[in-house]
GROMACS .gro file of C-alpha atoms in nm:
model
  477
    1MET     CA    1 -12.901   2.173   8.209
    2LYS     CA    2 -13.022   1.866   8.374
    3THR     CA    3 -12.771   1.613   8.472
    4LYS     CA    4 -12.854   1.268   8.362
    5ARG     CA    5 -12.768   1.000   8.607
    6ALA     CA    6 -12.729   0.635   8.518
    7PHE     CA    7 -12.823   0.372   8.770
    8LEU     CA    8 -12.691   0.018   8.744
    9THR     CA    9 -12.936  -0.237   8.867
   10GLY     CA   10 -12.817  -0.593   8.926
   11ILE     CA   11 -13.065  -0.860   8.830
   12PHE     CA   12 -12.979  -1.203   8.964
   13ILE     CA   13 -13.157  -1.519   8.857
   14VAL     CA   14 -13.081  -1.813   9.078
   15PHE     CA   15 -13.137  -2.162   8.937
   16SER     CA   16 -13.168  -2.401   9.219
   17GLY     CA   17 -13.279  -2.705   9.020
   18SER     CA   18 -13.404  -2.994   9.229
   19THR     CA   19 -13.228  -2.876   9.544
   20ILE     CA   20 -13.540  -2.687   9.654
   21THR     CA   21 -13.742  -3.005   9.648
   22LYS     CA   22 -13.469  -3.203   9.819
   23ALA     CA   23 -13.433  -2.937  10.085
   24GLN     CA   24 -13.805  -2.960  10.165
   25ASP     CA   25 -13.852  -3.333  10.126
   26VAL     CA   26 -13.700  -3.594  10.351
   27TYR     CA   27 -13.484  -3.841  10.163
   28LEU     CA   28 -13.382  -4.158  10.344
   29SER     CA   29 -13.134  -4.373  10.153
   30VAL     CA   30 -13.164  -4.733  10.269
   31PRO     CA   31 -12.835  -4.924  10.225
   32GLU     CA   32 -12.853  -5.255  10.036
   33ASN     CA   33 -12.671  -5.427  10.324
   34ASN     CA   34 -12.966  -5.359  10.554
   35ILE     CA   35 -13.212  -5.484  10.292
   36PHE     CA   36 -13.023  -5.798  10.193
   37ASN     CA   37 -12.897  -5.889  10.541
   38ARG     CA   38 -13.229  -5.794  10.702
   39VAL     CA   39 -13.062  -5.576  10.961
   40GLU     CA   40 -13.238  -5.282  11.125
   41PHE     CA   41 -13.174  -4.950  10.957
   42THR     CA   42 -13.133  -4.640  11.175
   43SER     CA   43 -13.072  -4.300  11.022
   44VAL     CA   44 -12.849  -4.024  11.148
   45PRO     CA   45 -13.040  -3.727  11.294
   46THR     CA   46 -13.225  -3.589  10.993
   47ARG     CA   47 -13.369  -3.242  10.946
   48VAL     CA   48 -13.740  -3.258  10.870
   49MET     CA   49 -13.842  -2.898  10.943
   50SER     CA   50 -13.690  -2.564  11.041
   51ASN     CA   51 -13.808  -2.320  11.306
   52ALA     CA   52 -13.688  -1.962  11.269
   53ASN     CA   53 -13.925  -1.787  11.511
   54ARG     CA   54 -14.098  -1.996  11.774
   55THR     CA   55 -13.973  -2.084  12.119
   56ASN     CA   56 -14.296  -2.217  12.269
   57TRP     CA   57 -14.595  -2.432  12.182
   58ASP     CA   58 -14.943  -2.304  12.102
   59TYR     CA   59 -15.168  -2.292  12.406
   60ALA     CA   60 -15.538  -2.219  12.424
   61PHE     CA   61 -15.772  -2.136  12.715
   62LEU     CA   62 -15.540  -1.927  12.930
   63GLY     CA   63 -15.232  -2.130  12.833
   64LEU     CA   64 -15.364  -2.453  12.981
   65LEU     CA   65 -15.451  -2.655  12.667
   66PRO     CA   66 -15.145  -2.716  12.450
   67THR     CA   67 -15.165  -2.790  12.081
   68ALA     CA   68 -14.949  -3.093  12.020
   69PRO     CA   69 -14.741  -3.097  11.699
   70THR     CA   70 -14.856  -3.369  11.459
   71PHE     CA   71 -14.783  -3.544  11.133
   72THR     CA   72 -15.058  -3.665  10.902
   73SER     CA   73 -15.029  -3.864  10.582
   74VAL     CA   74 -15.235  -3.704  10.309
   75SER     CA   75 -15.141  -3.954  10.040
   76GLY     CA   76 -15.282  -4.265  10.200
   77PRO     CA   77 -15.177  -4.539  10.440
   78THR     CA   78 -14.883  -4.667  10.232
   79PHE     CA   79 -14.559  -4.554  10.078
   80THR     CA   80 -14.608  -4.551   9.701
   81HIS     CA   81 -14.338  -4.641   9.450
   82SER     CA   82 -14.275  -4.360   9.203
   83THR     CA   83 -14.256  -4.576   8.889
   84SER     CA   84 -14.446  -4.896   8.969
   85SER     CA   85 -14.750  -5.019   9.158
   86SER     CA   86 -14.532  -5.139   9.445
   87THR     CA   87 -14.616  -5.010   9.793
   88LEU     CA   88 -14.483  -5.040  10.146
   89PRO     CA   89 -14.703  -5.020  10.456
   90SER     CA   90 -14.667  -4.715  10.677
   91SER     CA   91 -14.537  -4.943  10.953
   92THR     CA   92 -14.222  -4.994  10.745
   93LEU     CA   93 -14.080  -4.663  10.867
   94LEU     CA   94 -14.066  -4.552  11.231
   95TRP     CA   95 -13.958  -4.212  11.351
   96GLN     CA   96 -13.901  -4.013  11.670
   97LEU     CA   97 -13.809  -3.652  11.747
   98GLU     CA   98 -13.434  -3.619  11.799
   99SER     CA   99 -13.386  -3.248  11.869
  100MET     CA  100 -13.520  -2.896  11.819
  101GLY     CA  101 -13.250  -2.637  11.778
  102GLY     CA  102 -12.989  -2.882  11.898
  103GLN     CA  103 -13.165  -3.036  12.196
  104LEU     CA  104 -13.490  -3.198  12.299
  105PRO     CA  105 -13.764  -2.957  12.409
  106SER     CA  106 -13.859  -2.941  12.773
  107THR     CA  107 -14.132  -3.180  12.886
  108GLY     CA  108 -14.204  -2.986  13.204
  109TYR     CA  109 -14.411  -3.179  13.461
  110SER     CA  110 -14.662  -3.337  13.226
  111GLY     CA  111 -14.510  -3.344  12.876
  112SER     CA  112 -14.350  -3.644  12.713
  113LEU     CA  113 -14.156  -3.765  12.414
  114PRO     CA  114 -14.345  -4.044  12.233
  115GLY     CA  115 -14.150  -4.351  12.134
  116PHE     CA  116 -14.088  -4.455  11.775
  117GLN     CA  117 -14.410  -4.453  11.574
  118SER     CA  118 -14.526  -4.455  11.213
  119PHE     CA  119 -14.716  -4.219  10.987
  120SER     CA  120 -15.094  -4.245  10.965
  121THR     CA  121 -15.381  -4.087  10.779
  122SER     CA  122 -15.485  -3.963  11.123
  123ALA     CA  123 -15.282  -3.698  11.306
  124VAL     CA  124 -14.993  -3.853  11.504
  125LYS     CA  125 -14.835  -3.648  11.781
  126TRP     CA  126 -14.458  -3.633  11.764
  127PHE     CA  127 -14.428  -3.448  12.097
  128GLU     CA  128 -14.657  -3.408  12.396
  129PRO     CA  129 -14.612  -3.052  12.531
  130PRO     CA  130 -14.654  -2.978  12.904
  131SER     CA  131 -15.007  -2.900  13.009
  132ILE     CA  132 -14.908  -2.542  13.096
  133SER     CA  133 -14.690  -2.309  12.893
  134VAL     CA  134 -14.451  -2.228  13.176
  135GLY     CA  135 -14.128  -2.422  13.134
  136GLY     CA  136 -14.233  -2.589  12.814
  137GLY     CA  137 -14.030  -2.410  12.548
  138PHE     CA  138 -13.775  -2.516  12.283
  139ASN     CA  139 -13.493  -2.371  12.078
  140LYS     CA  140 -13.509  -2.219  11.734
  141GLY     CA  141 -13.336  -2.400  11.454
  142ASN     CA  142 -13.360  -2.733  11.280
  143ILE     CA  143 -13.616  -2.986  11.392
  144ASN     CA  144 -13.445  -3.322  11.354
  145PHE     CA  145 -13.585  -3.673  11.366
  146THR     CA  146 -13.434  -4.018  11.382
  147PHE     CA  147 -13.581  -4.274  11.143
  148LYS     CA  148 -13.553  -4.649  11.148
  149ILE     CA  149 -13.677  -4.956  10.963
  150PRO     CA  150 -13.698  -5.261  11.191
  151ALA     CA  151 -13.530  -5.581  11.074
  152ALA     CA  152 -13.864  -5.762  11.056
  153GLN     CA  153 -13.981  -5.517  10.789
  154PHE     CA  154 -13.701  -5.627  10.556
  155THR     CA  155 -13.821  -5.985  10.589
  156ALA     CA  156 -14.190  -5.906  10.550
  157ASN     CA  157 -14.180  -5.665  10.256
  158ALA     CA  158 -14.044  -5.637   9.904
  159PHE     CA  159 -13.817  -5.335   9.862
  160ARG     CA  160 -13.803  -5.248   9.493
  161ALA     CA  161 -13.531  -5.019   9.358
  162GLY     CA  162 -13.647  -4.660   9.323
  163ASN     CA  163 -13.827  -4.412   9.548
  164TYR     CA  164 -14.119  -4.479   9.780
  165PHE     CA  165 -14.293  -4.160   9.894
  166MET     CA  166 -14.561  -4.051  10.134
  167ASP     CA  167 -14.702  -3.695  10.146
  168ILE     CA  168 -14.699  -3.554  10.498
  169THR     CA  169 -14.855  -3.242  10.642
  170GLN     CA  170 -14.783  -3.090  10.983
  171ASN     CA  171 -14.993  -2.850  11.189
  172TYR     CA  172 -14.758  -2.566  11.297
  173ASN     CA  173 -14.746  -2.267  11.062
  174ASP     CA  174 -14.411  -2.144  11.191
  175PHE     CA  175 -14.246  -2.480  11.124
  176THR     CA  176 -14.142  -2.508  10.762
  177PRO     CA  177 -14.229  -2.672  10.540
  178ARG     CA  178 -14.593  -2.732  10.622
  179ASN     CA  179 -14.605  -3.011  10.364
  180PHE     CA  180 -14.329  -3.242  10.255
  181LYS     CA  181 -14.264  -3.586  10.116
  182THR     CA  182 -14.091  -3.859  10.309
  183ILE     CA  183 -13.903  -4.062  10.052
  184LEU     CA  184 -13.738  -4.401  10.095
  185VAL     CA  185 -13.459  -4.437   9.840
  186ILE     CA  186 -13.389  -4.802   9.752
  187PRO     CA  187 -13.073  -4.874   9.550
  188SER     CA  188 -13.061  -5.095   9.242
  189SER     CA  189 -12.864  -5.403   9.337
  190ILE     CA  190 -12.823  -5.778   9.284
  191ARG     CA  191 -12.608  -5.987   9.515
  192TRP     CA  192 -12.532  -6.358   9.542
  193ILE     CA  193 -12.596  -6.472   9.897
  194THR     CA  194 -12.470  -6.826   9.842
  195THR     CA  195 -12.126  -6.878   9.689
  196SER     CA  196 -12.089  -7.233   9.554
  197LEU     CA  197 -11.746  -7.187   9.400
  198THR     CA  198 -11.683  -7.558   9.340
  199LYS     CA  199 -11.889  -7.868   9.267
  200TYR     CA  200 -11.728  -8.209   9.307
  201ILE     CA  201 -11.903  -8.517   9.167
  202GLU     CA  202 -11.765  -8.867   9.215
  203VAL     CA  203 -11.872  -9.181   9.031
  204SER     CA  204 -11.772  -9.495   9.219
  205SER     CA  205 -12.006  -9.764   9.087
  206LEU     CA  206 -12.062  -9.930   8.752
  207ASN     CA  207 -12.433  -9.937   8.836
  208ASP     CA  208 -12.441  -9.563   8.770
  209TYR     CA  209 -12.384  -9.645   8.404
  210ARG     CA  210 -12.639  -9.926   8.396
  211ASN     CA  211 -12.915  -9.699   8.516
  212THR     CA  212 -13.121  -9.578   8.222
  213SER     CA  213 -13.250  -9.261   8.387
  214THR     CA  214 -13.102  -8.916   8.330
  215LYS     CA  215 -12.817  -8.832   8.566
  216VAL     CA  216 -12.887  -8.526   8.779
  217TRP     CA  217 -12.635  -8.347   9.000
  218ASP     CA  218 -12.766  -8.047   9.191
  219LEU     CA  219 -12.533  -7.752   9.233
  220GLY     CA  220 -12.666  -7.669   9.577
  221ASN     CA  221 -12.910  -7.406   9.691
  222THR     CA  222 -12.870  -7.076   9.510
  223GLU     CA  223 -12.994  -6.765   9.687
  224ILE     CA  224 -12.980  -6.426   9.519
  225ALA     CA  225 -13.077  -6.102   9.690
  226HIS     CA  226 -13.205  -5.826   9.466
  227THR     CA  227 -13.404  -5.505   9.449
  228VAL     CA  228 -13.466  -5.534   9.074
  229ASP     CA  229 -13.625  -5.807   8.863
  230PHE     CA  230 -13.359  -6.026   8.702
  231ASN     CA  231 -13.295  -6.322   8.475
  232PHE     CA  232 -13.054  -6.607   8.530
  233TRP     CA  233 -12.795  -6.638   8.253
  234ALA     CA  234 -12.529  -6.906   8.223
  235LYS     CA  235 -12.249  -7.029   8.001
  236THR     CA  236 -11.927  -7.225   8.027
  237ALA     CA  237 -11.579  -7.078   8.011
  238ALA     CA  238 -11.493  -7.302   7.714
  239ALA     CA  239 -11.675  -7.501   7.447
  240ASN     CA  240 -11.528  -7.831   7.564
  241ILE     CA  241 -11.496  -8.026   7.885
  242GLN     CA  242 -11.134  -8.097   7.969
  243PHE     CA  243 -11.060  -8.463   8.039
  244THR     CA  244 -10.754  -8.626   8.193
  245SER     CA  245 -10.760  -9.003   8.204
  246SER     CA  246 -10.648  -9.202   8.506
  247LYS     CA  247 -10.323  -9.258   8.315
  248GLY     CA  248 -10.269  -8.886   8.254
  249VAL     CA  249 -10.380  -8.882   7.891
  250PRO     CA  250 -10.563  -8.556   7.800
  251GLY     CA  251 -10.880  -8.531   7.595
  252THR     CA  252 -11.203  -8.332   7.553
  253ARG     CA  253 -11.578  -8.382   7.553
  254SER     CA  254 -11.844  -8.152   7.408
  255ILE     CA  255 -12.002  -7.927   7.668
  256ALA     CA  256 -12.334  -7.961   7.482
  257SER     CA  257 -12.371  -8.311   7.631
  258ILE     CA  258 -12.449  -8.147   7.966
  259LYS     CA  259 -12.767  -7.953   8.028
  260LEU     CA  260 -12.846  -7.697   8.294
  261GLY     CA  261 -13.184  -7.680   8.464
  262SER     CA  262 -13.334  -7.679   8.811
  263SER     CA  263 -13.516  -7.911   9.047
  264GLY     CA  264 -13.826  -7.691   9.029
  265ALA     CA  265 -13.977  -7.471   8.764
  266ALA     CA  266 -13.735  -7.182   8.809
  267LEU     CA  267 -13.507  -7.267   8.517
  268THR     CA  268 -13.559  -7.398   8.166
  269THR     CA  269 -13.348  -7.707   8.097
  270LYS     CA  270 -13.124  -7.675   7.793
  271ALA     CA  271 -12.775  -7.762   7.676
  272LEU     CA  272 -12.480  -7.559   7.798
  273SER     CA  273 -12.261  -7.365   7.559
  274ALA     CA  274 -11.975  -7.118   7.567
  275ASP     CA  275 -12.223  -6.835   7.495
  276PHE     CA  276 -12.447  -6.683   7.759
  277GLN     CA  277 -12.808  -6.803   7.748
  278ASN     CA  278 -13.108  -6.696   7.954
  279PHE     CA  279 -13.216  -7.002   8.153
  280SER     CA  280 -13.500  -6.829   8.341
  281ALA     CA  281 -13.839  -6.986   8.292
  282ALA     CA  282 -13.980  -6.645   8.388
  283ASN     CA  283 -13.842  -6.326   8.537
  284PHE     CA  284 -13.725  -6.349   8.896
  285ASN     CA  285 -13.936  -6.071   9.044
  286VAL     CA  286 -13.867  -5.876   9.361
  287VAL     CA  287 -14.045  -6.062   9.641
  288ALA     CA  288 -14.094  -6.022  10.015
  289GLY     CA  289 -13.759  -6.057  10.183
  290ASN     CA  290 -13.580  -5.953   9.861
  291ARG     CA  291 -13.437  -6.300   9.801
  292ASN     CA  292 -13.503  -6.572   9.546
  293ASN     CA  293 -13.406  -6.935   9.609
  294PHE     CA  294 -13.372  -7.219   9.362
  295THR     CA  295 -13.150  -7.522   9.303
  296PRO     CA  296 -12.980  -7.541   8.963
  297GLY     CA  297 -12.863  -7.881   8.847
  298LEU     CA  298 -12.664  -8.054   8.575
  299TYR     CA  299 -12.838  -8.313   8.356
  300VAL     CA  300 -12.682  -8.583   8.137
  301ASN     CA  301 -12.892  -8.845   7.958
  302ALA     CA  302 -12.802  -9.210   8.018
  303ASP     CA  303 -12.657  -9.273   7.670
  304ASP     CA  304 -12.429  -8.969   7.680
  305PHE     CA  305 -12.323  -9.052   8.032
  306GLN     CA  306 -12.221  -9.404   7.928
  307ASN     CA  307 -12.060  -9.306   7.600
  308LEU     CA  308 -11.882  -8.985   7.701
  309PHE     CA  309 -11.816  -9.010   8.073
  310PHE     CA  310 -11.739  -9.379   8.128
  311GLU     CA  311 -11.362  -9.370   8.105
  312ALA     CA  312 -11.183  -9.337   8.438
  313GLY     CA  313 -11.037  -8.995   8.497
  314THR     CA  314 -11.130  -8.635   8.571
  315TYR     CA  315 -11.369  -8.420   8.369
  316THR     CA  316 -11.357  -8.047   8.445
  317PHE     CA  317 -11.528  -7.730   8.324
  318GLU     CA  318 -11.623  -7.390   8.463
  319LEU     CA  319 -11.975  -7.251   8.484
  320ASN     CA  320 -12.023  -6.875   8.451
  321PHE     CA  321 -12.348  -6.751   8.603
  322ASN     CA  322 -12.489  -6.403   8.566
  323ALA     CA  323 -12.790  -6.264   8.749
  324LYS     CA  324 -12.878  -5.977   8.515
  325SER     CA  325 -13.153  -5.722   8.562
  326THR     CA  326 -13.436  -5.742   8.310
  327ASP     CA  327 -13.346  -5.394   8.182
  328ASN     CA  328 -12.980  -5.506   8.143
  329THR     CA  329 -12.850  -5.218   8.355
  330ILE     CA  330 -12.688  -5.415   8.636
  331ASN     CA  331 -12.569  -5.769   8.690
  332SER     CA  332 -12.390  -5.994   8.936
  333LEU     CA  333 -12.151  -6.271   8.831
  334GLN     CA  334 -12.073  -6.601   8.999
  335ASN     CA  335 -11.841  -6.878   8.878
  336THR     CA  336 -11.850  -7.246   8.976
  337ALA     CA  337 -11.573  -7.492   8.892
  338VAL     CA  338 -11.718  -7.839   8.823
  339GLN     CA  339 -11.512  -8.155   8.859
  340LEU     CA  340 -11.650  -8.497   8.770
  341LYS     CA  341 -11.421  -8.769   8.903
  342VAL     CA  342 -11.478  -9.119   8.764
  343LEU     CA  343 -11.287  -9.373   8.970
  344PRO     CA  344 -11.122  -9.678   8.806
  345LEU     CA  345 -11.395  -9.942   8.795
  346SER     CA  346 -11.371 -10.304   8.686
  347GLU     CA  347 -11.580 -10.616   8.718
  348ILE     CA  348 -11.575 -10.973   8.590
  349ILE     CA  349 -11.894 -11.173   8.626
  350ILE     CA  350 -11.929 -11.539   8.536
  351PRO     CA  351 -12.299 -11.627   8.518
  352SER     CA  352 -12.404 -11.935   8.711
  353SER     CA  353 -12.483 -12.114   8.385
  354GLY     CA  354 -12.117 -12.095   8.285
  355ARG     CA  355 -11.952 -12.188   8.613
  356ASN     CA  356 -11.874 -12.547   8.511
  357VAL     CA  357 -11.700 -12.668   8.196
  358ASN     CA  358 -11.714 -13.047   8.146
  359PHE     CA  359 -11.496 -13.264   7.923
  360ASN     CA  360 -11.610 -13.623   7.887
  361PHE     CA  361 -11.372 -13.883   7.746
  362ASN     CA  362 -11.577 -14.179   7.634
  363THR     CA  363 -11.445 -14.274   7.290
  364ALA     CA  364 -11.112 -14.347   7.128
  365ALA     CA  365 -11.157 -14.050   6.898
  366GLN     CA  366 -11.185 -13.816   7.195
  367TYR     CA  367 -10.852 -13.946   7.326
  368ASN     CA  368 -10.687 -13.939   6.984
  369ASN     CA  369 -10.810 -13.602   6.861
  370GLY     CA  370 -10.871 -13.404   7.179
  371GLN     CA  371 -11.170 -13.181   7.247
  372SER     CA  372 -11.267 -12.814   7.233
  373GLN     CA  373 -11.564 -12.624   7.375
  374MET     CA  374 -11.683 -12.265   7.328
  375ILE     CA  375 -11.879 -12.127   7.622
  376PRO     CA  376 -12.082 -11.827   7.493
  377ASN     CA  377 -12.079 -11.517   7.713
  378GLN     CA  378 -11.910 -11.704   7.993
  379ILE     CA  379 -11.744 -11.383   8.107
  380ILE     CA  380 -11.933 -11.051   8.143
  381LEU     CA  381 -11.661 -10.791   8.154
  382SER     CA  382 -11.667 -10.423   8.257
  383ASN     CA  383 -11.366 -10.195   8.285
  384ASN     CA  384 -11.339  -9.819   8.240
  385GLU     CA  385 -10.964  -9.817   8.177
  386SER     CA  386 -10.750  -9.975   7.905
  387PHE     CA  387 -10.683 -10.327   8.026
  388GLU     CA  388 -10.561 -10.679   7.969
  389VAL     CA  389 -10.729 -11.002   8.081
  390TYR     CA  390 -10.534 -11.285   8.237
  391VAL     CA  391 -10.618 -11.644   8.325
  392LYS     CA  392 -10.458 -11.878   8.576
  393SER     CA  393 -10.532 -12.188   8.781
  394ASP     CA  394 -10.512 -12.234   9.155
  395GLU     CA  395 -10.275 -12.530   9.116
  396ASN     CA  396 -10.045 -12.672   8.852
  397TYR     CA  397 -10.223 -13.009   8.864
  398PHE     CA  398 -10.576 -13.135   8.846
  399LYS     CA  399 -10.727 -13.279   9.164
  400LYS     CA  400 -10.926 -13.592   9.229
  401GLY     CA  401 -11.151 -13.585   9.531
  402GLY     CA  402 -10.956 -13.290   9.669
  403LEU     CA  403 -10.619 -13.462   9.628
  404GLN     CA  404 -10.353 -13.361   9.382
  405THR     CA  405 -10.293 -13.588   9.080
  406ASP     CA  406 -10.016 -13.606   8.823
  407ILE     CA  407 -10.234 -13.460   8.547
  408ASN     CA  408 -10.072 -13.126   8.464
  409SER     CA  409 -10.296 -12.820   8.427
  410ASN     CA  410 -10.124 -12.729   8.102
  411ILE     CA  411 -10.312 -12.998   7.910
  412LEU     CA  412 -10.596 -12.745   7.908
  413GLN     CA  413 -10.561 -12.440   7.684
  414ILE     CA  414 -10.779 -12.129   7.711
  415GLY     CA  415 -10.853 -11.852   7.464
  416LEU     CA  416 -11.124 -11.611   7.353
  417ASP     CA  417 -11.348 -11.626   7.052
  418GLY     CA  418 -11.206 -11.411   6.776
  419SER     CA  419 -10.851 -11.434   6.909
  420SER     CA  420 -10.576 -11.667   6.796
  421VAL     CA  421 -10.421 -11.662   7.143
  422ASN     CA  422 -10.447 -11.996   7.325
  423VAL     CA  423 -10.254 -12.024   7.650
  424PRO     CA  424 -10.182 -12.337   7.854
  425LEU     CA  425 -10.332 -12.319   8.201
  426SER     CA  426 -10.091 -12.277   8.493
  427LYS     CA  427 -10.059 -12.106   8.830
  428THR     CA  428  -9.876 -11.827   8.650
  429PRO     CA  429 -10.122 -11.571   8.504
  430GLN     CA  430 -10.132 -11.584   8.124
  431LYS     CA  431 -10.256 -11.301   7.902
  432ILE     CA  432 -10.559 -11.388   7.688
  433LEU     CA  433 -10.685 -11.037   7.595
  434LEU     CA  434 -10.449 -10.759   7.490
  435ASN     CA  435 -10.509 -10.382   7.472
  436GLY     CA  436 -10.872 -10.388   7.579
  437THR     CA  437 -11.051 -10.054   7.563
  438PRO     CA  438 -11.310  -9.936   7.820
  439VAL     CA  439 -11.624 -10.149   7.801
  440LEU     CA  440 -11.941 -10.201   8.001
  441ASP     CA  441 -12.100 -10.545   8.037
  442ARG     CA  442 -11.923 -10.694   7.737
  443GLY     CA  443 -11.985 -11.066   7.694
  444LEU     CA  444 -11.681 -11.281   7.607
  445ASN     CA  445 -11.704 -11.626   7.450
  446VAL     CA  446 -11.436 -11.843   7.609
  447ARG     CA  447 -11.274 -12.130   7.423
  448TYR     CA  448 -11.148 -12.432   7.624
  449THR     CA  449 -10.928 -12.684   7.443
  450ILE     CA  450 -10.759 -13.012   7.538
  451PRO     CA  451 -10.546 -13.079   7.230
  452ALA     CA  452 -10.464 -13.430   7.105
  453ALA     CA  453 -10.135 -13.453   7.294
  454GLY     CA  454 -10.304 -13.359   7.620
  455ALA     CA  455 -10.592 -13.593   7.562
  456GLN     CA  456 -10.357 -13.885   7.483
  457SER     CA  457 -10.177 -13.825   7.814
  458LEU     CA  458 -10.502 -13.917   7.986
  459VAL     CA  459 -10.504 -14.271   7.845
  460GLY     CA  460 -10.482 -14.518   8.127
  461LYS     CA  461 -10.593 -14.277   8.393
  462GLU     CA  462 -10.855 -14.391   8.643
  463ASN     CA  463 -11.209 -14.345   8.526
  464THR     CA  464 -11.324 -14.070   8.759
  465THR     CA  465 -11.368 -13.690   8.773
  466TYR     CA  466 -11.069 -13.458   8.776
  467SER     CA  467 -11.113 -13.087   8.848
  468ILE     CA  468 -10.924 -12.761   8.857
  469ASN     CA  469 -11.028 -12.403   8.932
  470VAL     CA  470 -10.979 -12.131   8.672
  471TYR     CA  471 -10.943 -11.762   8.762
  472TYR     CA  472 -10.976 -11.453   8.541
  473SER     CA  473 -10.830 -11.116   8.630
  474PHE     CA  474 -10.765 -10.762   8.500
  475THR     CA  475 -10.449 -10.562   8.469
  476ALA     CA  476 -10.482 -10.194   8.380
  477ILE     CA  477 -10.249 -10.065   8.112
   0.00000   0.00000   0.00000
């Protein structure tokens, strides 16, 4: 009888996934800080090849002609982006041998270690062996290199998120791999370089409201660093502008009265709202230096500025900005608090044509009945607070030739057209306009009256000219 024997054979299938490729290729992850701050990148010692067998260089002709180890780009003179047409010149990346089996190989009497250099479509030596084989060996193990990207390369080139690769071949069979990719890994990132967290605007002149051009307030230079194309989105934190008058009274204004745009063509000008809108005129593409600069601004047309932002006080709102990648995968937020401060402003102008008011007493009727005159638009009044208007004289008596007389100032009464208030003139300020609301360049018709009793008191006075100065003033309420 034959004995049957059973043999157990183990079959092992090892799935290594992408680790085989990564083990053979050289991946260099470039931090965003180096890209955005334009600071030289230097890698840690990085394994490029392994050497399991050799301890000496190849020599020909009796060991007197060494074969130098080389790298050659077989994919062209540039690093090629894996998913776009973007490229980087070979000069972007520099490299130098760091160690072989833990230490630098011997240079003997005539060998040398080249400085940092870049890949080329021609063979580039990464070590110069001694001219004779004696004393020119190296250790087995990993062959490590140090890589760097000079700071100037970050300024000169556009680093787009993703992988840039270059196919490299080397000339020593015992060094593995013979062919590999050198891959620059660029992270996806957007970062605000400038941080304008507040914008203060002050209005200190009534002429700002008389100007018929659109008001423009720039928000300062905005610089955004990025490795992906992005759009500029904006909104406000609320649908209304918060207003506090100079007297502490709260109120609101519609945010739609303010538009956002830019001094150049970077942004499309349109009204703000509490919902995010894309203000980009076109995509902000990745450019050399990986930064985009523009100056956003706030725009208010002259009519809205006069009608909505004339009253003295503080107008505040918050802008929410978002630099968002065109594929909507990443974004970077920035907020700016805006404060528009309108100072209390007031002005009374008496045109030259209304500087003199003349009463002539030539007839008995004028003395018996008195006189009244209305001076149209004698006062041009501007005030951006609630106010009252007062009138007073510099003296309590009229003067003749600069000398005081016995004619009392109160024979003259002053009022405004449309008002029943008529006050006798005196050195004490008298109110002629009550509860005035903010106005700009409002013309007031002033009524001057010498009633019958006052006119009759002038009978018998010397025939000459008597004068008195009249002053108008504001009081805020």
